[in-house]
Short mmCIF file of C-alpha atoms in Angstrom, two decimals:
data_model
loop_
_atom_site.label_atom_id
_atom_site.label_comp_id
_atom_site.label_asym_id
_atom_site.label_seq_id
_atom_site.Cartn_x
_atom_site.Cartn_y
_atom_site.Cartn_z
CA MET A 1 116.75 113.69 139.54
CA SER A 2 115.04 110.72 141.08
CA ASN A 3 111.69 111.81 139.73
CA ILE A 4 112.70 111.22 136.17
CA THR A 5 111.38 107.98 134.63
CA ASN A 6 113.28 106.06 132.02
CA GLU A 7 110.69 106.86 129.46
CA GLY A 8 110.71 110.50 130.21
CA LEU A 9 114.50 110.62 129.83
CA ILE A 10 114.34 108.96 126.49
CA LEU A 11 111.57 111.37 125.32
CA ALA A 12 113.47 114.36 126.46
CA CYS A 13 116.69 113.27 124.88
CA SER A 14 114.83 112.39 121.69
CA ALA A 15 113.43 115.83 121.59
CA ILE A 16 117.04 117.31 121.87
CA GLY A 17 118.13 114.89 119.32
CA ALA A 18 115.39 115.95 116.84
CA GLY A 19 116.46 119.55 117.35
CA LEU A 20 120.07 118.70 116.73
CA ALA A 21 119.23 116.69 113.58
CA MET A 22 117.66 119.72 112.01
CA ILE A 23 121.08 121.49 112.10
CA ALA A 24 121.34 119.52 108.80
CA GLY A 25 119.28 122.36 107.42
CA ILE A 26 122.23 124.81 107.47
CA GLY A 27 124.00 122.98 104.57
CA PRO A 28 121.17 122.99 102.04
CA GLY A 29 120.25 126.51 102.90
CA ILE A 30 123.73 127.79 102.08
CA GLY A 31 123.89 125.59 99.03
CA GLN A 32 120.53 126.60 97.53
CA GLY A 33 121.35 130.19 98.22
CA ILE A 34 124.66 129.98 96.25
CA ALA A 35 122.78 128.12 93.43
CA ALA A 36 120.18 130.83 93.37
CA GLY A 37 122.79 133.57 93.34
CA HIS A 38 124.72 131.93 90.37
CA GLY A 39 121.37 131.49 88.60
CA ALA A 40 120.51 135.10 89.03
CA SER A 41 123.91 136.18 87.67
CA ALA A 42 123.53 133.70 84.87
CA VAL A 43 120.21 135.22 83.84
CA GLY A 44 121.81 138.83 84.06
CA LYS A 45 124.49 137.65 81.64
CA ASN A 46 122.26 135.80 79.27
CA PRO A 47 118.56 136.88 79.70
CA GLY A 48 117.41 134.77 76.72
CA ALA A 49 118.20 131.46 78.43
CA LYS A 50 116.04 132.18 81.50
CA GLY A 51 113.85 129.10 81.20
CA ASP A 52 116.73 126.69 80.89
CA ILE A 53 118.68 128.38 83.74
CA THR A 54 115.61 128.25 85.99
CA SER A 55 115.03 124.71 85.40
CA THR A 56 118.62 123.65 85.91
CA MET A 57 118.79 125.71 89.06
CA LEU A 58 115.76 124.15 90.53
CA LEU A 59 116.99 120.63 89.67
CA GLY A 60 120.31 121.42 91.43
CA GLN A 61 118.56 122.91 94.45
CA ALA A 62 116.15 119.94 94.69
CA VAL A 63 119.26 117.57 94.73
CA ALA A 64 121.11 119.78 97.30
CA GLU A 65 117.88 119.70 99.50
CA THR A 66 118.08 115.95 99.92
CA THR A 67 120.70 116.03 102.79
CA GLY A 68 118.43 118.40 104.78
CA LEU A 69 115.45 116.20 104.21
CA TYR A 70 117.37 113.21 105.59
CA GLY A 71 117.82 115.37 108.84
CA LEU A 72 114.14 116.14 108.67
CA ALA A 73 113.26 112.41 108.35
CA ILE A 74 115.51 111.65 111.37
CA ALA A 75 113.88 114.32 113.39
CA PHE A 76 110.40 113.14 112.43
CA ILE A 77 111.24 109.54 113.39
CA LEU A 78 112.54 110.57 116.74
CA LEU A 79 109.43 112.70 117.45
CA PHE A 80 106.64 110.69 116.22
CA ALA A 81 107.83 106.97 115.64
CA ASN A 82 110.49 106.75 118.39
CA PRO A 83 112.42 103.43 117.92
CA LEU A 84 114.30 103.89 121.28
CA LEU A 85 111.09 103.73 123.32
CA GLY A 86 110.70 100.02 122.41
CA LYS A 87 114.18 99.07 123.82
CA LEU A 88 113.22 99.82 127.36
CA MET B 1 96.26 121.18 122.55
CA GLU B 2 96.90 117.57 121.96
CA ASN B 3 93.72 117.07 120.21
CA ASN B 4 94.01 120.11 117.91
CA VAL B 5 97.18 119.08 116.23
CA ASP B 6 96.46 116.20 113.78
CA PHE B 7 98.57 115.17 110.87
CA MET B 8 98.98 111.40 111.35
CA ILE B 9 97.71 108.66 109.06
CA HIS B 10 94.46 107.18 110.46
CA GLY B 11 93.47 103.62 109.97
CA LEU B 12 89.85 103.22 108.95
CA VAL B 13 89.15 99.50 108.27
CA LYS B 14 91.13 96.59 109.54
CA PHE B 15 91.26 93.20 107.77
CA HIS B 16 93.34 90.10 107.93
CA LEU B 17 95.06 88.68 104.77
CA PHE B 18 97.58 85.74 104.78
CA GLY B 19 97.90 86.06 108.54
CA GLN B 20 98.95 89.74 108.45
CA GLU B 21 96.97 92.57 109.91
CA LEU B 22 96.28 95.14 107.17
CA TRP B 23 94.67 98.48 107.35
CA ILE B 24 92.69 100.68 104.99
CA THR B 25 94.03 104.07 105.85
CA THR B 26 93.21 107.71 105.01
CA THR B 27 96.08 107.53 102.36
CA HIS B 28 94.25 104.85 100.46
CA VAL B 29 91.00 106.95 100.46
CA CYS B 30 92.75 110.01 99.36
CA VAL B 31 94.63 108.19 96.61
CA LEU B 32 91.21 106.73 95.46
CA ILE B 33 89.71 110.17 95.50
CA VAL B 34 92.61 111.62 93.44
CA MET B 35 92.47 108.75 91.13
CA LEU B 36 88.70 109.11 90.71
CA VAL B 37 89.14 112.87 89.89
CA LEU B 38 91.72 112.06 87.27
CA ILE B 39 89.77 109.19 85.64
CA VAL B 40 86.60 111.48 85.39
CA PHE B 41 88.73 114.27 83.95
CA ALA B 42 90.37 111.78 81.55
CA VAL B 43 87.03 110.38 80.41
CA ILE B 44 85.49 113.78 79.75
CA ALA B 45 88.74 114.99 78.05
CA ASN B 46 88.62 111.86 75.88
CA TYR B 47 85.08 112.49 74.81
CA LYS B 48 85.80 116.05 74.12
CA ILE B 49 88.88 115.36 71.89
CA ARG B 50 86.88 112.61 69.97
CA HIS B 51 84.34 115.35 69.17
CA ALA B 52 86.93 118.05 68.72
CA LYS B 53 85.61 121.20 67.01
CA GLU B 54 87.20 123.31 64.39
CA ILE B 55 87.06 126.28 66.71
CA PRO B 56 87.99 124.83 70.19
CA ASP B 57 85.94 125.87 73.20
CA THR B 58 87.52 126.59 76.59
CA PHE B 59 87.66 123.05 77.90
CA GLN B 60 89.37 121.73 74.66
CA ASN B 61 91.80 124.61 74.76
CA ILE B 62 92.72 123.66 78.44
CA ILE B 63 93.24 120.02 77.50
CA GLU B 64 95.40 120.87 74.58
CA LEU B 65 97.41 123.26 76.74
CA ILE B 66 98.04 120.58 79.37
CA VAL B 67 99.00 117.87 76.89
CA GLU B 68 101.24 120.39 74.93
CA SER B 69 103.12 121.70 77.96
CA LEU B 70 103.63 118.10 79.22
CA ASP B 71 104.99 117.02 75.94
CA ASN B 72 107.22 120.00 75.70
CA MET B 73 108.71 119.41 79.11
CA VAL B 74 109.58 115.85 78.22
CA ASN B 75 110.90 116.79 74.84
CA ASN B 76 113.18 119.52 76.23
CA ILE B 77 114.92 117.10 78.60
CA MET B 78 114.96 113.81 76.78
CA GLY B 79 115.30 114.92 73.26
CA ASP B 80 115.08 112.02 70.79
CA ASN B 81 114.09 109.51 73.38
CA ALA B 82 110.96 111.42 74.33
CA GLY B 83 108.44 109.43 72.44
CA LYS B 84 108.21 106.32 74.74
CA PHE B 85 108.24 108.23 77.97
CA ARG B 86 105.61 111.00 77.37
CA ASN B 87 102.84 108.89 78.69
CA TYR B 88 104.55 107.84 81.88
CA ILE B 89 106.00 111.18 82.72
CA GLY B 90 102.59 112.85 82.06
CA THR B 91 100.73 110.46 84.13
CA ILE B 92 103.01 110.63 87.22
CA PHE B 93 103.11 114.52 86.73
CA LEU B 94 99.34 114.79 86.90
CA PHE B 95 98.99 112.22 89.80
CA ILE B 96 101.73 113.88 92.04
CA LEU B 97 100.47 117.38 91.25
CA LEU B 98 96.91 116.53 92.13
CA SER B 99 98.14 114.59 95.14
CA ASN B 100 100.12 117.53 96.38
CA LEU B 101 97.27 120.05 95.79
CA SER B 102 94.75 117.80 97.57
CA GLY B 103 95.97 119.31 100.94
CA LEU B 104 94.05 122.53 99.81
CA PHE B 105 90.83 120.57 99.71
CA GLY B 106 91.01 119.30 103.25
CA LEU B 107 92.45 115.79 102.32
CA ARG B 108 95.66 114.48 103.76
CA PRO B 109 98.05 114.58 100.79
CA PRO B 110 98.70 110.85 99.68
CA THR B 111 102.32 111.86 98.97
CA ALA B 112 102.79 112.63 102.61
CA ASP B 113 102.85 108.90 103.20
CA TYR B 114 106.07 107.08 102.55
CA GLY B 115 104.12 104.16 101.04
CA THR B 116 103.01 106.17 98.13
CA THR B 117 106.24 107.91 97.33
CA LEU B 118 108.36 104.78 97.68
CA CYS B 119 106.04 103.04 95.10
CA LEU B 120 106.54 105.97 92.73
CA GLY B 121 110.34 105.77 93.30
CA LEU B 122 110.45 102.00 92.74
CA ILE B 123 108.64 102.45 89.48
CA THR B 124 111.23 104.88 88.35
CA PHE B 125 113.96 102.51 89.57
CA VAL B 126 112.53 99.68 87.48
CA MET B 127 112.28 101.95 84.43
CA ILE B 128 115.85 103.16 84.87
CA GLN B 129 117.32 99.66 85.20
CA TYR B 130 115.08 98.25 82.39
CA ASN B 131 116.41 100.90 79.96
CA ASN B 132 119.87 100.48 81.25
CA ILE B 133 119.87 96.75 80.51
CA LYS B 134 117.96 97.18 77.24
CA TYR B 135 120.30 99.63 75.71
CA ASN B 136 123.68 98.81 77.39
CA LYS B 137 123.14 94.98 77.43
CA GLY B 138 126.16 93.49 79.27
CA ARG B 139 127.75 96.99 79.81
CA ALA B 140 125.10 97.56 82.40
CA PHE B 141 126.77 95.14 84.80
CA THR B 142 130.45 95.87 83.89
CA GLU B 143 129.78 99.55 84.46
CA LEU B 144 129.38 98.79 88.14
CA PHE B 145 132.92 97.60 88.34
CA LYS B 146 134.39 100.78 86.89
CA PRO B 147 136.74 102.58 87.37
CA LEU B 148 138.14 100.08 89.84
CA PRO B 149 136.67 96.72 90.71
CA PHE B 150 136.79 97.13 94.43
CA LEU B 151 134.45 100.11 94.03
CA PHE B 152 131.56 97.67 93.14
CA PRO B 153 129.74 98.02 96.50
CA ILE B 154 129.86 101.90 96.30
CA ASN B 155 128.50 101.84 92.80
CA LEU B 156 125.74 99.34 93.84
CA ILE B 157 124.75 101.49 96.77
CA GLY B 158 124.71 104.56 94.30
CA GLU B 159 122.19 102.75 92.11
CA ILE B 160 120.00 101.66 94.96
CA ALA B 161 120.11 105.11 96.58
CA THR B 162 118.29 106.65 93.55
CA PRO B 163 114.81 105.64 94.31
CA ILE B 164 115.18 106.14 98.00
CA SER B 165 116.43 109.72 97.55
CA LEU B 166 113.85 110.38 94.99
CA SER B 167 111.04 109.14 97.19
CA LEU B 168 112.41 110.70 100.45
CA ARG B 169 112.65 114.09 98.71
CA LEU B 170 108.97 114.18 97.66
CA PHE B 171 107.89 112.70 101.02
CA GLY B 172 109.95 114.96 103.11
CA ASN B 173 108.73 118.11 101.43
CA VAL B 174 105.03 117.28 101.37
CA LEU B 175 105.19 115.99 104.87
CA SER B 176 106.95 118.92 106.31
CA GLY B 177 104.24 121.22 104.61
CA THR B 178 101.40 118.98 106.15
CA VAL B 179 103.01 119.04 109.51
CA MET B 180 103.64 122.81 109.51
CA MET B 181 100.10 123.46 108.57
CA ALA B 182 98.51 121.18 111.14
CA LEU B 183 100.83 122.82 113.88
CA ILE B 184 99.67 126.33 112.68
CA TYR B 185 96.08 125.37 112.64
CA GLY B 186 96.58 123.84 116.27
CA LEU B 187 98.28 126.91 117.44
CA LEU B 188 96.15 129.79 116.07
CA PRO B 189 93.13 131.09 117.94
CA LEU B 190 89.87 130.58 116.11
CA PHE B 191 89.43 134.20 114.75
CA ILE B 192 92.77 134.24 112.99
CA LYS B 193 92.21 130.82 111.44
CA ILE B 194 89.88 132.38 108.83
CA GLY B 195 91.97 133.79 106.02
CA PHE B 196 95.43 134.06 107.44
CA PRO B 197 96.47 130.39 106.69
CA ALA B 198 95.56 130.94 103.07
CA PHE B 199 98.92 132.57 102.56
CA LEU B 200 100.74 129.62 104.05
CA HIS B 201 98.72 127.28 101.92
CA VAL B 202 99.90 129.11 98.86
CA TYR B 203 103.44 128.48 99.79
CA PHE B 204 103.37 124.94 101.45
CA ASP B 205 100.68 123.37 99.11
CA ILE B 206 100.78 125.16 95.85
CA PHE B 207 104.36 126.48 95.43
CA SER B 208 106.04 123.67 97.21
CA GLY B 209 103.81 121.05 95.69
CA CYS B 210 104.30 122.29 92.17
CA ILE B 211 108.08 122.58 92.52
CA GLN B 212 108.37 119.04 93.99
CA THR B 213 106.16 117.50 91.21
CA TYR B 214 108.45 119.21 88.51
CA VAL B 215 111.61 118.15 90.23
CA PHE B 216 110.41 114.44 90.60
CA CYS B 217 109.48 114.23 86.92
CA MET B 218 112.68 116.14 85.89
CA LEU B 219 114.88 113.82 87.89
CA THR B 220 113.19 110.67 86.56
CA MET B 221 113.80 111.89 82.99
CA VAL B 222 117.38 112.75 83.74
CA PHE B 223 118.10 109.43 85.30
CA ILE B 224 116.47 107.56 82.44
CA SER B 225 118.13 109.51 79.65
CA GLN B 226 121.62 109.13 81.46
CA LYS B 227 121.29 105.40 80.82
CA ILE B 228 120.41 105.61 77.10
CA PRO B 229 123.58 106.06 75.03
CA GLU B 230 123.78 108.92 72.41
CA GLY B 231 122.31 108.31 69.10
CA LYS B 232 120.04 105.46 70.18
CA SER B 233 116.25 106.08 70.35
#
């Protein structure tokens, strides 16, 4: 244990934290899948409104994706612009 | 290994202004290239439309198709209010689309820099609030205290979060595509690098880029038309 420097410890924990932050991807994945499923069934019921349904579905999916992207932003910050290294 | 993977923004020229150290980065260069392409295209299109022919040739047809489909998109979402916003939405649509697609031509997409997307988000924010105050007058402020006065901070955060989430969405999607492509290019041996990444480019650059462009413009239009009451245009 004594070989680990402070910097190395922070980098290792940041990498683990970045991995954990990407767990945020689960929610948008499920949400987008549900939206796409309902979109598909809506097209099945009313094939004439395919354009409107597709654009509404994409809009909803894009909004649902935001939470996942917050996780991604945290992961990128931890990996490439680590603010914790400056606190040493 | 370390040298192969490269997706960061690089500084090119350093200068000092008002005591601050400022950089001209690759993002600036890419934005300029995108703008140059758009300006040249606009000048040629303008010339062509001024000298429009009775029987349109290919280029004239393409211009008419682009303008018509952009106008249709704005008309579908904003309805009666579309008139004033066609220019703005069409402009940012073309700019973001070309920025996202510029990854195909070996540039670093300018939208993969938070500076670019935050500016786009702030322009949208100003437009939303301007229209809010213009059409709702005093109600634009009293609306923040509804339904209960002590919810004011939450409503305020909700308004401020709009441009941040808009810009982060575009930034995150394009940056994740850029990083993923850079990692793949860094990992693959040389002989697979020819041809194979094209399929990934189709997804990360073309599909994701087009969807995000559409979503950004769509959300801008939805947010603006939310603030304009029914029957006013």
